[in-house]
Tab-separated table of C-alpha atoms and ligand atoms in Angstrom:
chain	number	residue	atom	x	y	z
I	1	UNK	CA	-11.025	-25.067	-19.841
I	2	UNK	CA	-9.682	-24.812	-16.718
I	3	UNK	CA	-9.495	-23.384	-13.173
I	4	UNK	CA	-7.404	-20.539	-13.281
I	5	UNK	CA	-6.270	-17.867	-10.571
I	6	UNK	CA	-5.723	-14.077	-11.729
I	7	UNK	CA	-3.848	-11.031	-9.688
I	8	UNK	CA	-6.405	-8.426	-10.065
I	9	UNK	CA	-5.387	-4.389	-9.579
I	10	UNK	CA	-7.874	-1.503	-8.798
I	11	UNK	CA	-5.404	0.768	-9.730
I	12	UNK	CA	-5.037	4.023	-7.795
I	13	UNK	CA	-7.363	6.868	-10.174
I	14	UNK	CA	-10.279	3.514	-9.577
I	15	UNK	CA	-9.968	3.890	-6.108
I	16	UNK	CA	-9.631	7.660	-5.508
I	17	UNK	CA	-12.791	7.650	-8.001
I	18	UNK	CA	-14.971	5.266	-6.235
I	19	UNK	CA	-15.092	2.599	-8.654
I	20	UNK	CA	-13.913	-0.266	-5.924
I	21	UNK	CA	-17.654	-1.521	-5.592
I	22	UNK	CA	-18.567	-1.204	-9.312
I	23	UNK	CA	-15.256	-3.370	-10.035
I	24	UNK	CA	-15.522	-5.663	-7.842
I	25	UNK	CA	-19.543	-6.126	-8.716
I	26	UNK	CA	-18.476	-6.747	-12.806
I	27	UNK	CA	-16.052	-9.687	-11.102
I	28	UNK	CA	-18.659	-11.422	-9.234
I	29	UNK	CA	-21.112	-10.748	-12.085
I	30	UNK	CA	-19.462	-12.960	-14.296
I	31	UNK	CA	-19.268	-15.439	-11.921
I	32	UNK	CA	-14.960	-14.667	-10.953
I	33	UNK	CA	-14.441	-15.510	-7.055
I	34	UNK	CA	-12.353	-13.484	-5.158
I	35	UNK	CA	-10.035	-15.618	-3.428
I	36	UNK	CA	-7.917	-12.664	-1.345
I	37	UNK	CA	-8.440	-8.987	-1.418
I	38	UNK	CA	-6.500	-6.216	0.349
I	39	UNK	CA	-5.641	-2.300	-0.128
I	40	UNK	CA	-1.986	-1.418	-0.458
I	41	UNK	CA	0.014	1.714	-0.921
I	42	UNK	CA	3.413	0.851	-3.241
I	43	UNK	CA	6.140	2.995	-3.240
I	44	UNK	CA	7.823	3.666	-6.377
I	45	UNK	CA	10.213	1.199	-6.208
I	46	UNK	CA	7.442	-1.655	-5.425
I	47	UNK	CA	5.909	-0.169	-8.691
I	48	UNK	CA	9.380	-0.665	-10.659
I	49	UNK	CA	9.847	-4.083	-10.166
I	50	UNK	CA	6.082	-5.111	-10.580
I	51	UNK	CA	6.267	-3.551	-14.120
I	52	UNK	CA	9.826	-4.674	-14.455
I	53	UNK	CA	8.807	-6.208	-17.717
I	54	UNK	CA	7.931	-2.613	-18.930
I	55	UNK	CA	11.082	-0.760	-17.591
I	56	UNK	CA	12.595	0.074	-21.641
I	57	UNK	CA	9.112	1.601	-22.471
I	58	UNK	CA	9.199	5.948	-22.785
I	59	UNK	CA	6.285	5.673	-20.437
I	60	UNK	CA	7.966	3.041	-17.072
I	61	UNK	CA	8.758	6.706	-15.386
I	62	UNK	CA	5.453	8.262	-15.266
I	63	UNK	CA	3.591	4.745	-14.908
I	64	UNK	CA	5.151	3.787	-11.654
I	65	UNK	CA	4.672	7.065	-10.461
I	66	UNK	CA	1.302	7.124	-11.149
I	67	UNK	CA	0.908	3.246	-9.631
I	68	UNK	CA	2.427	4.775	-6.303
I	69	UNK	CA	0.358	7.817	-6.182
I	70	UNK	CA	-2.413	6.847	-3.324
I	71	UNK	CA	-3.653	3.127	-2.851
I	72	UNK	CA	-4.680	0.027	-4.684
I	73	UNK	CA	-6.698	-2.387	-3.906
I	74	UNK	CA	-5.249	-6.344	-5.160
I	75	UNK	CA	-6.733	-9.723	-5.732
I	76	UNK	CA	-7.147	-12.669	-6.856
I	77	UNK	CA	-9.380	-13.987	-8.837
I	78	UNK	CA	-10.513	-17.426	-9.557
I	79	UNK	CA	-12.260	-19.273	-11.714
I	80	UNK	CA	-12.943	-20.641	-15.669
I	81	UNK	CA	-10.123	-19.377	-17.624
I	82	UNK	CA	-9.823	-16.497	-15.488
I	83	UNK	CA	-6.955	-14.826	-16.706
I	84	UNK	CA	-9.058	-14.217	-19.929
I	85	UNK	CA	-12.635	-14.149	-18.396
I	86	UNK	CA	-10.583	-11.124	-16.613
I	87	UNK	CA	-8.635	-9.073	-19.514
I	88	UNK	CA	-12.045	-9.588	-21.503
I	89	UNK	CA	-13.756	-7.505	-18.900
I	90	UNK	CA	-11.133	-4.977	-18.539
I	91	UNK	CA	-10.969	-4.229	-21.946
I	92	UNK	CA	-8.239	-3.238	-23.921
I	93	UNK	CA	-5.200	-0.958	-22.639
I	94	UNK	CA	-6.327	1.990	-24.449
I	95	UNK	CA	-9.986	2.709	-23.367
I	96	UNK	CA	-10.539	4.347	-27.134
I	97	UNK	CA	-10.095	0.991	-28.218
I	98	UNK	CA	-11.564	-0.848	-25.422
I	99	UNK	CA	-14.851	-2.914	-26.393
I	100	UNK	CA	-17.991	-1.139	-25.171
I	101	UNK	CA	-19.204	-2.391	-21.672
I	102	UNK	CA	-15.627	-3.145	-20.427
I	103	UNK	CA	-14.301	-1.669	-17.067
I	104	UNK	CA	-11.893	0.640	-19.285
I	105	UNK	CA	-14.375	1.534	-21.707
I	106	UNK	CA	-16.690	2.693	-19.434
I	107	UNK	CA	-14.600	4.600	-16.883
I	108	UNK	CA	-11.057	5.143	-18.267
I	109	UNK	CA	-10.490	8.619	-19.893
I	110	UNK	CA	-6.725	8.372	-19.930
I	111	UNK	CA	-4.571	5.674	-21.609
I	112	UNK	CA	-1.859	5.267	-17.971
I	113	UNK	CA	-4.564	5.867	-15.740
I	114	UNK	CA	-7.245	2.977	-16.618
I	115	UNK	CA	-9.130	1.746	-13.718
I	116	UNK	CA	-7.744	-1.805	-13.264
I	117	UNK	CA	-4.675	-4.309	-14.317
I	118	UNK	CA	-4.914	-7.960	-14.800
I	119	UNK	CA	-2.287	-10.411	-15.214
I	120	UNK	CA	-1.762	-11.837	-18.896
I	121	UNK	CA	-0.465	-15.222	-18.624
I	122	UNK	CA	-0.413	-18.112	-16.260
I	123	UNK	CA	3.071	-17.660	-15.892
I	124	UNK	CA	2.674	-13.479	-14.754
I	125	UNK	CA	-0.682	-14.621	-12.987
I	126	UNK	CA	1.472	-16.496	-10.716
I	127	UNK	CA	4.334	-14.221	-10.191
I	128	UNK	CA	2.140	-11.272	-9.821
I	129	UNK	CA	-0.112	-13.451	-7.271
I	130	UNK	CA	2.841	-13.720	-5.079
I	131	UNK	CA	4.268	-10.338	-5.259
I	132	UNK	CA	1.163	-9.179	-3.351
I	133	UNK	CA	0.213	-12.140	-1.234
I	134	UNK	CA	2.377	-13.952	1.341
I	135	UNK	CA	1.750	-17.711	1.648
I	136	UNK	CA	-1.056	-17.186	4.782
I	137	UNK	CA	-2.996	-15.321	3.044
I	138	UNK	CA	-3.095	-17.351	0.005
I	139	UNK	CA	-5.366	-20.068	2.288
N	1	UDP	N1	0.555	2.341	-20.344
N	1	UDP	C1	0.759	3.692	-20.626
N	1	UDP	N2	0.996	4.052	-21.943
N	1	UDP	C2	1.034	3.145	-22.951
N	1	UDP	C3	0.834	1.783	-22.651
N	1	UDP	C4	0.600	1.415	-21.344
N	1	UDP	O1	0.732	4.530	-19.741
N	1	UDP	O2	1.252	3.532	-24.105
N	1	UDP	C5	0.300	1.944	-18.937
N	1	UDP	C6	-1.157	1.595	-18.676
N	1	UDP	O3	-1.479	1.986	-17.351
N	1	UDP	C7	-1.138	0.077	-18.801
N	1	UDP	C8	0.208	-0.259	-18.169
N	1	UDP	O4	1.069	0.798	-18.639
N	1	UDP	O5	-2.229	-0.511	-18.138
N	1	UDP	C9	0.812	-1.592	-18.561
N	1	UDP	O6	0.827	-1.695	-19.982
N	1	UDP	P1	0.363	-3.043	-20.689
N	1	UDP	O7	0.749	-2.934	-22.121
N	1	UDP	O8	0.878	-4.211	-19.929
N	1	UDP	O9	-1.224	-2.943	-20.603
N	1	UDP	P2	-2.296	-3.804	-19.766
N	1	UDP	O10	-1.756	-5.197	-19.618
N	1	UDP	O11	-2.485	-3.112	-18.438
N	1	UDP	O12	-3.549	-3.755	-20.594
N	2	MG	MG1	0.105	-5.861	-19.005
């Protein structure tokens, strides 16, 4: 066990929908501290290098696209193994296979547009941490 930090996305269909409270609430609930929040608009081009790692897959175009289509809001999250503590409440990419009770199971009806990302390693956490926070507001 230890304490981990997590980049945290409401991604832009959980925003337009209203979901930034409900998110947010699951995150506290399970005892995650939010560390640094903001709302951000990123063009496409922000959206290509975040998902850099994704940029062979059929579905980079429309994703980034998408990811750029109205704002975000972006954190991080803190705690107990967070990075997991974090996926485990997401749920799983595709919100058919998503456990029941996750963020993606309950509100995602759409594989690309799925409420939230998280980061899944230590090593992302912390590159994906400081793609969206400068070192001031990192405290
Ligand atoms: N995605 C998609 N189609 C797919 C797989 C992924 O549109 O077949 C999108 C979806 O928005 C997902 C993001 O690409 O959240 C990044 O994919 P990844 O496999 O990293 O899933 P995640 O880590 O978000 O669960
Ligand atoms: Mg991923």
């Amino acid at each position: 066990m230890a304490i981990e930090q997590t980049l945290s996305l409401i991604k832009p269909d959980g925003v337009s929908r209203g979901l930034i409270g409900e998110v947010i609430k699951r995150f506290e609930a399970a005892g995650l501290k939010i560390r640094a929040l903001k709302m951000v608009r990123l063009t496409q081009e922000h959206a290509r290098v975040f998902y850099e790692v994704h940029q062979e897959r059929p579905f980079y175009d429309s994703l980034t696209q998408f990811m750029s289509s109205g704002p975000i809001v972006a954190m991080i999250l803190e705690g107990e193994d967070a990075i997991e503590v974090n996926r485990r409440l997401m749920g799983a990419t595709d919100y058919r296979q998503a456990d029941p009770g996750t963020i993606r199971a309950d509100f995602a009806r759409d594989i690309e547009a799925n409420i939230v990302h998280g980061s899944d390693s230590p090593e992302t956490a912390a590159t994906e941490i400081n793609f969206f926070f400068n070192a001031l507001e990192l405290m």
